[in-house]
């Protein structure tokens, strides 16, 4: 069996080695082929791959990452205007005037996502080797993880909206399989179905947008749509933009389609890290930024994106303040941070680059935070309630340090990543001007303060104070296979933001795709200084509440605001009232109408003819005298009728 694994890896290595340097971008399909090959081997190979399946599962993302780095280096060797490459693989659809080639586009935007997906994804796969070591279905888990990466890579590499949609649906399928991986747990099975159904609502918006594009422009390729959208009416552009936003809300867990994200924590922690840091929730941001030529033509659509982002960043931050489950607290932070990215994307050319910069930096520190939470859960016998943690810094020092660096990065402490990537978003929001700019900027500022509060709360409840765990639990540092990826991600949490923003590196790199926003001339701005002040205030309040007194093992009842936050600001109740209950009533009404209306009419007609024929059958007695009498009566009636007519 080991020989089979070695052979697979050897063939993959040869595939890379035989490519000419000039053909790296032109063979971008290999980025998809590696994880797809891993998924096929692991899911079709069955139990025969159990002993070495995890090695293939790790090797395929690593090979894709190596290839992505090589393609990126090659891309840097070309002038900025010549860095995009299109690769047509085959004719996907050829029906009349509906011509859709299956092609890949490797440009500045897609390569950023490729490196994030494969790089952070590979680290999460390595962590999962240790985390899932005792799971009998580990091979199947890695197969699903590889499938997840392949679908996300197709989403960001496709050169048309239909190919993007295939990857979009593949991500939804893979997330369903991974969230519900422990399907024997009712909560996991329900969470998987909830995520799938909630995403179907957003998917409907994306599919309608694609249909409208073809109806209006006769094409669904990026070049075809972007080249023709300038001739469309304002209403059509607005409709397409809003439908794309609906799709983005589903995948990126933005209001009003955010309720699935916290329930998705029922899946294994590596799944949570992959969904929140490198794949699923970033898809909506990618969709908006990739569709920049559409949103650039509709101020209304851009404003809607910005409003959704501002509302969601506050929504997620408030929810994170009241969650005692460490993974759900981090899930609230993901919702909030993606809200910052959506807010930036809604600012148009002034914010696209900052949205991607924060997305890339977020991939490092959020993956590190989730893997840190997974390390804690792994050593605490699957406990996730922070009220039963405490004092873990003394027994898990590596996890504490790496988690702490991610914490400092996400709250925006200089010189860590979040400081460089979040503050430009706040500046750009205020720079929008007018009432909308003031409101959006203020929301982003308030979100920064709340983020500092709930993330400090997580740090203190988990790692500080006296231990509150059961005496039967004996936590210690996680094995190197789990701590090594956490260390790498912690380094990224420290350095990624400054590397991307300082010197306008990312701004200049993405400019040909997203448009060039105003150049950053400094890192200390009034809005950034205000955000840092609010961060200090938020962290101080959390310290006073959780760092200077014992945390009760049983959560107190709390104020109405706390209760609302614990219930996720009644997002589930709203969805139940507006969508589920009316759907149930409509279903019952439809069933009643079908039973009493449609079936009733059909059954009545059938009963009428059946009853009538039954009565007519009684006339056929078989006796001649009866027939003769009937003929006589008929003749008498006929003669009588004729006499009446003459009179």
mmCIF file of C-alpha atoms in Angstrom, residues 314-531:
data_model
loop_
_atom_site.group_PDB
_atom_site.id
_atom_site.type_symbol
_atom_site.label_atom_id
_atom_site.label_comp_id
_atom_site.label_asym_id
_atom_site.label_seq_id
_atom_site.Cartn_x
_atom_site.Cartn_y
_atom_site.Cartn_z
ATOM 1 C CA UNK A 314 -21.378 44.698 14.027
ATOM 2 C CA UNK A 315 -23.697 41.691 14.049
ATOM 3 C CA UNK A 316 -20.852 39.166 14.263
ATOM 4 C CA UNK A 317 -18.906 41.187 16.830
ATOM 5 C CA UNK A 318 -21.882 41.449 19.182
ATOM 6 C CA UNK A 319 -22.571 37.716 18.881
ATOM 7 C CA UNK A 320 -18.919 36.920 19.611
ATOM 8 C CA UNK A 321 -19.144 38.820 22.916
ATOM 9 C CA UNK A 322 -21.670 36.400 24.413
ATOM 10 C CA UNK A 323 -20.511 32.992 23.206
ATOM 11 C CA UNK A 324 -18.865 30.673 25.733
ATOM 12 C CA UNK A 325 -18.067 28.073 23.048
ATOM 13 C CA UNK A 326 -14.573 29.049 21.876
ATOM 14 C CA UNK A 327 -15.235 27.946 18.305
ATOM 15 C CA UNK A 328 -18.516 29.860 18.098
ATOM 16 C CA UNK A 329 -16.868 32.974 19.482
ATOM 17 C CA UNK A 330 -14.298 32.695 16.698
ATOM 18 C CA UNK A 331 -17.091 32.052 14.188
ATOM 19 C CA UNK A 332 -18.683 35.339 15.229
ATOM 20 C CA UNK A 333 -15.339 37.009 14.622
ATOM 21 C CA UNK A 334 -15.195 35.516 11.126
ATOM 22 C CA UNK A 335 -18.617 36.893 10.337
ATOM 23 C CA UNK A 336 -17.442 40.285 11.552
ATOM 24 C CA UNK A 337 -14.112 40.269 9.690
ATOM 25 C CA UNK A 338 -15.746 39.195 6.432
ATOM 26 C CA UNK A 339 -18.087 42.130 7.047
ATOM 27 C CA UNK A 340 -15.056 44.438 6.968
ATOM 28 C CA UNK A 341 -14.046 42.931 3.637
ATOM 29 C CA UNK A 342 -17.538 43.357 2.197
ATOM 30 C CA UNK A 343 -17.608 46.944 3.440
ATOM 31 C CA UNK A 344 -14.321 47.600 1.649
ATOM 32 C CA UNK A 345 -15.544 45.903 -1.532
ATOM 33 C CA UNK A 346 -18.655 48.083 -1.417
ATOM 34 C CA UNK A 347 -16.455 51.186 -1.596
ATOM 35 C CA UNK A 348 -15.517 50.327 -5.183
ATOM 36 C CA UNK A 349 -12.017 50.990 -6.565
ATOM 37 C CA UNK A 350 -11.164 52.803 -3.329
ATOM 38 C CA UNK A 351 -11.641 49.590 -1.356
ATOM 39 C CA UNK A 352 -11.204 46.496 -3.544
ATOM 40 C CA UNK A 353 -7.483 46.120 -2.803
ATOM 41 C CA UNK A 354 -8.005 46.651 0.927
ATOM 42 C CA UNK A 355 -10.713 43.988 0.936
ATOM 43 C CA UNK A 356 -8.286 41.483 -0.598
ATOM 44 C CA UNK A 357 -5.434 42.589 1.686
ATOM 45 C CA UNK A 358 -7.558 42.006 4.784
ATOM 46 C CA UNK A 359 -8.790 38.710 3.327
ATOM 47 C CA UNK A 360 -5.241 37.442 2.836
ATOM 48 C CA UNK A 361 -4.042 38.565 6.275
ATOM 49 C CA UNK A 362 -7.222 37.178 7.835
ATOM 50 C CA UNK A 363 -6.406 33.807 6.286
ATOM 51 C CA UNK A 364 -3.279 33.599 8.453
ATOM 52 C CA UNK A 365 -4.549 34.796 11.801
ATOM 53 C CA UNK A 366 -7.986 33.193 11.588
ATOM 54 C CA UNK A 367 -6.534 29.820 10.599
ATOM 55 C CA UNK A 368 -4.070 30.169 13.475
ATOM 56 C CA UNK A 369 -6.859 31.009 15.916
ATOM 57 C CA UNK A 370 -8.993 28.061 14.843
ATOM 58 C CA UNK A 371 -6.097 25.631 14.931
ATOM 59 C CA UNK A 372 -5.251 26.977 18.379
ATOM 60 C CA UNK A 373 -8.843 26.351 19.444
ATOM 61 C CA UNK A 374 -8.566 22.869 17.941
ATOM 62 C CA UNK A 375 -5.376 22.242 19.895
ATOM 63 C CA UNK A 376 -7.129 23.261 23.109
ATOM 64 C CA UNK A 377 -10.177 21.135 22.317
ATOM 65 C CA UNK A 378 -7.960 18.162 21.443
ATOM 66 C CA UNK A 379 -6.165 18.332 24.790
ATOM 67 C CA UNK A 380 -9.289 19.147 26.815
ATOM 68 C CA UNK A 381 -11.111 15.960 25.842
ATOM 69 C CA UNK A 382 -13.294 17.761 23.239
ATOM 70 C CA UNK A 383 -14.435 20.443 25.691
ATOM 71 C CA UNK A 384 -15.226 23.778 23.988
ATOM 72 C CA UNK A 385 -16.798 25.753 26.852
ATOM 73 C CA UNK A 386 -14.312 28.464 27.839
ATOM 74 C CA UNK A 387 -15.810 28.581 31.324
ATOM 75 C CA UNK A 388 -14.195 25.199 31.887
ATOM 76 C CA UNK A 389 -10.753 26.272 30.666
ATOM 77 C CA UNK A 390 -8.477 28.752 32.424
ATOM 78 C CA UNK A 391 -4.761 28.632 33.121
ATOM 79 C CA UNK A 392 -3.892 26.782 29.902
ATOM 80 C CA UNK A 393 -0.970 29.116 29.167
ATOM 81 C CA UNK A 394 1.077 27.217 31.737
ATOM 82 C CA UNK A 395 0.500 23.775 30.208
ATOM 83 C CA UNK A 396 0.188 24.693 26.491
ATOM 84 C CA UNK A 397 2.789 27.439 25.967
ATOM 85 C CA UNK A 398 3.173 27.058 22.183
ATOM 86 C CA UNK A 399 -0.579 27.143 21.656
ATOM 87 C CA UNK A 400 -0.811 30.163 23.954
ATOM 88 C CA UNK A 401 1.871 32.135 22.103
ATOM 89 C CA UNK A 402 0.618 31.306 18.600
ATOM 90 C CA UNK A 403 -3.004 31.924 19.557
ATOM 91 C CA UNK A 404 -1.941 35.150 21.267
ATOM 92 C CA UNK A 405 -0.238 36.441 18.128
ATOM 93 C CA UNK A 406 -3.386 35.711 16.156
ATOM 94 C CA UNK A 407 -5.375 37.560 18.814
ATOM 95 C CA UNK A 408 -3.122 40.628 18.591
ATOM 96 C CA UNK A 409 -3.355 40.523 14.799
ATOM 97 C CA UNK A 410 -7.139 40.343 14.633
ATOM 98 C CA UNK A 411 -7.682 43.231 17.051
ATOM 99 C CA UNK A 412 -5.255 45.405 15.088
ATOM 100 C CA UNK A 413 -2.310 45.922 17.423
ATOM 101 C CA UNK A 414 0.687 47.401 15.561
ATOM 102 C CA UNK A 415 2.789 46.120 13.925
ATOM 103 C CA UNK A 416 0.776 42.926 13.379
ATOM 104 C CA UNK A 417 -1.240 42.176 10.265
ATOM 105 C CA UNK A 418 -4.670 43.426 11.284
ATOM 106 C CA UNK A 419 -3.331 46.891 12.029
ATOM 107 C CA UNK A 420 -2.125 47.304 8.433
ATOM 108 C CA UNK A 421 -5.152 45.792 6.700
ATOM 109 C CA UNK A 422 -8.135 46.876 8.811
ATOM 110 C CA UNK A 423 -7.297 50.539 9.348
ATOM 111 C CA UNK A 424 -7.186 51.363 5.597
ATOM 112 C CA UNK A 425 -10.752 50.043 5.337
ATOM 113 C CA UNK A 426 -11.878 52.405 8.096
ATOM 114 C CA UNK A 427 -10.031 55.290 6.406
ATOM 115 C CA UNK A 428 -11.584 54.485 3.035
ATOM 116 C CA UNK A 429 -15.073 54.349 4.584
ATOM 117 C CA UNK A 430 -14.711 57.838 6.065
ATOM 118 C CA UNK A 431 -13.129 59.073 2.824
ATOM 119 C CA UNK A 432 -16.329 58.143 0.984
ATOM 120 C CA UNK A 433 -17.766 61.325 2.459
ATOM 121 C CA UNK A 434 -21.333 62.334 3.164
ATOM 122 C CA UNK A 435 -23.710 60.723 5.600
ATOM 123 C CA UNK A 436 -23.124 57.230 4.232
ATOM 124 C CA UNK A 437 -19.346 57.541 4.651
ATOM 125 C CA UNK A 438 -19.708 58.792 8.218
ATOM 126 C CA UNK A 439 -22.091 55.963 9.149
ATOM 127 C CA UNK A 440 -20.011 53.256 7.506
ATOM 128 C CA UNK A 441 -16.787 54.538 9.064
ATOM 129 C CA UNK A 442 -18.376 54.828 12.502
ATOM 130 C CA UNK A 443 -19.685 51.252 12.257
ATOM 131 C CA UNK A 444 -16.182 50.047 11.363
ATOM 132 C CA UNK A 445 -14.694 51.954 14.318
ATOM 133 C CA UNK A 446 -17.224 50.548 16.773
ATOM 134 C CA UNK A 447 -16.582 47.068 15.387
ATOM 135 C CA UNK A 448 -12.863 47.470 16.106
ATOM 136 C CA UNK A 449 -13.568 48.246 19.762
ATOM 137 C CA UNK A 450 -15.996 45.337 20.158
ATOM 138 C CA UNK A 451 -13.520 42.983 18.464
ATOM 139 C CA UNK A 452 -10.878 43.893 21.029
ATOM 140 C CA UNK A 453 -13.366 43.200 23.826
ATOM 141 C CA UNK A 454 -14.556 39.745 22.807
ATOM 142 C CA UNK A 455 -11.179 38.496 21.620
ATOM 143 C CA UNK A 456 -9.554 39.626 24.894
ATOM 144 C CA UNK A 457 -12.356 37.803 26.652
ATOM 145 C CA UNK A 458 -11.503 34.631 24.717
ATOM 146 C CA UNK A 459 -7.812 34.942 25.597
ATOM 147 C CA UNK A 460 -8.429 35.523 29.292
ATOM 148 C CA UNK A 461 -11.078 32.831 29.721
ATOM 149 C CA UNK A 462 -8.963 30.243 27.913
ATOM 150 C CA UNK A 463 -5.365 30.877 28.944
ATOM 151 C CA UNK A 464 -5.365 33.133 32.028
ATOM 152 C CA UNK A 465 -6.463 32.737 35.621
ATOM 153 C CA UNK A 466 -6.862 29.553 37.599
ATOM 154 C CA UNK A 467 -7.732 26.267 35.982
ATOM 155 C CA UNK A 468 -11.419 25.391 35.887
ATOM 156 C CA UNK A 469 -11.260 22.059 34.125
ATOM 157 C CA UNK A 470 -12.208 18.660 35.479
ATOM 158 C CA UNK A 471 -9.536 16.766 37.412
ATOM 159 C CA UNK A 472 -9.905 13.837 35.011
ATOM 160 C CA UNK A 473 -8.565 16.009 32.181
ATOM 161 C CA UNK A 474 -4.781 16.334 31.870
ATOM 162 C CA UNK A 475 -4.029 18.869 29.105
ATOM 163 C CA UNK A 476 -0.538 19.230 27.689
ATOM 164 C CA UNK A 477 1.012 20.704 24.577
ATOM 165 C CA UNK A 478 -0.177 19.294 21.261
ATOM 166 C CA UNK A 479 2.232 17.133 19.204
ATOM 167 C CA UNK A 480 4.603 18.808 16.697
ATOM 168 C CA UNK A 481 2.476 17.822 13.702
ATOM 169 C CA UNK A 482 -0.188 20.157 15.123
ATOM 170 C CA UNK A 483 1.982 22.918 16.593
ATOM 171 C CA UNK A 484 4.203 23.336 13.505
ATOM 172 C CA UNK A 485 1.410 24.694 11.262
ATOM 173 C CA UNK A 486 0.308 26.956 14.120
ATOM 174 C CA UNK A 487 3.815 28.454 14.335
ATOM 175 C CA UNK A 488 3.929 29.127 10.582
ATOM 176 C CA UNK A 489 0.503 30.774 10.700
ATOM 177 C CA UNK A 490 1.582 32.876 13.690
ATOM 178 C CA UNK A 491 4.518 34.195 11.656
ATOM 179 C CA UNK A 492 2.067 35.112 8.900
ATOM 180 C CA UNK A 493 -0.167 36.800 11.458
ATOM 181 C CA UNK A 494 2.742 39.027 12.403
ATOM 182 C CA UNK A 495 4.207 39.813 8.985
ATOM 183 C CA UNK A 496 1.598 39.381 6.250
ATOM 184 C CA UNK A 497 -0.257 42.686 6.706
ATOM 185 C CA UNK A 498 2.810 44.902 6.663
ATOM 186 C CA UNK A 499 4.277 43.007 3.712
ATOM 187 C CA UNK A 500 1.106 43.490 1.662
ATOM 188 C CA UNK A 501 0.371 47.125 2.529
ATOM 189 C CA UNK A 502 3.731 48.820 3.061
ATOM 190 C CA UNK A 503 5.301 49.995 -0.160
ATOM 191 C CA UNK A 504 1.889 49.585 -1.848
ATOM 192 C CA UNK A 505 2.928 46.079 -2.928
ATOM 193 C CA UNK A 506 -0.547 44.578 -3.176
ATOM 194 C CA UNK A 507 -2.009 47.837 -4.482
ATOM 195 C CA UNK A 508 0.413 47.889 -7.402
ATOM 196 C CA UNK A 509 0.088 44.147 -8.021
ATOM 197 C CA UNK A 510 -3.732 44.059 -8.151
ATOM 198 C CA UNK A 511 -4.138 47.439 -9.840
ATOM 199 C CA UNK A 512 -4.587 46.069 -13.391
ATOM 200 C CA UNK A 513 -7.504 43.902 -12.194
ATOM 201 C CA UNK A 514 -9.244 45.980 -9.519
ATOM 202 C CA UNK A 515 -8.331 49.516 -10.465
ATOM 203 C CA UNK A 516 -5.830 51.598 -8.531
ATOM 204 C CA UNK A 517 -7.117 53.344 -5.361
ATOM 205 C CA UNK A 518 -5.398 56.395 -3.871
ATOM 206 C CA UNK A 519 -1.850 55.546 -2.814
ATOM 207 C CA UNK A 520 -1.235 55.134 0.903
ATOM 208 C CA UNK A 521 1.223 57.761 2.104
ATOM 209 C CA UNK A 522 1.271 56.839 5.773
ATOM 210 C CA UNK A 523 0.104 54.276 8.304
ATOM 211 C CA UNK A 524 -0.907 56.648 11.099
ATOM 212 C CA UNK A 525 -4.193 58.349 10.256
ATOM 213 C CA UNK A 526 -6.850 59.993 12.447
ATOM 214 C CA UNK A 527 -9.292 57.154 11.842
ATOM 215 C CA UNK A 528 -6.598 54.556 12.503
ATOM 216 C CA UNK A 529 -5.589 56.294 15.722
ATOM 217 C CA UNK A 530 -9.226 56.371 16.845
ATOM 218 C CA UNK A 531 -9.526 52.657 16.080
#
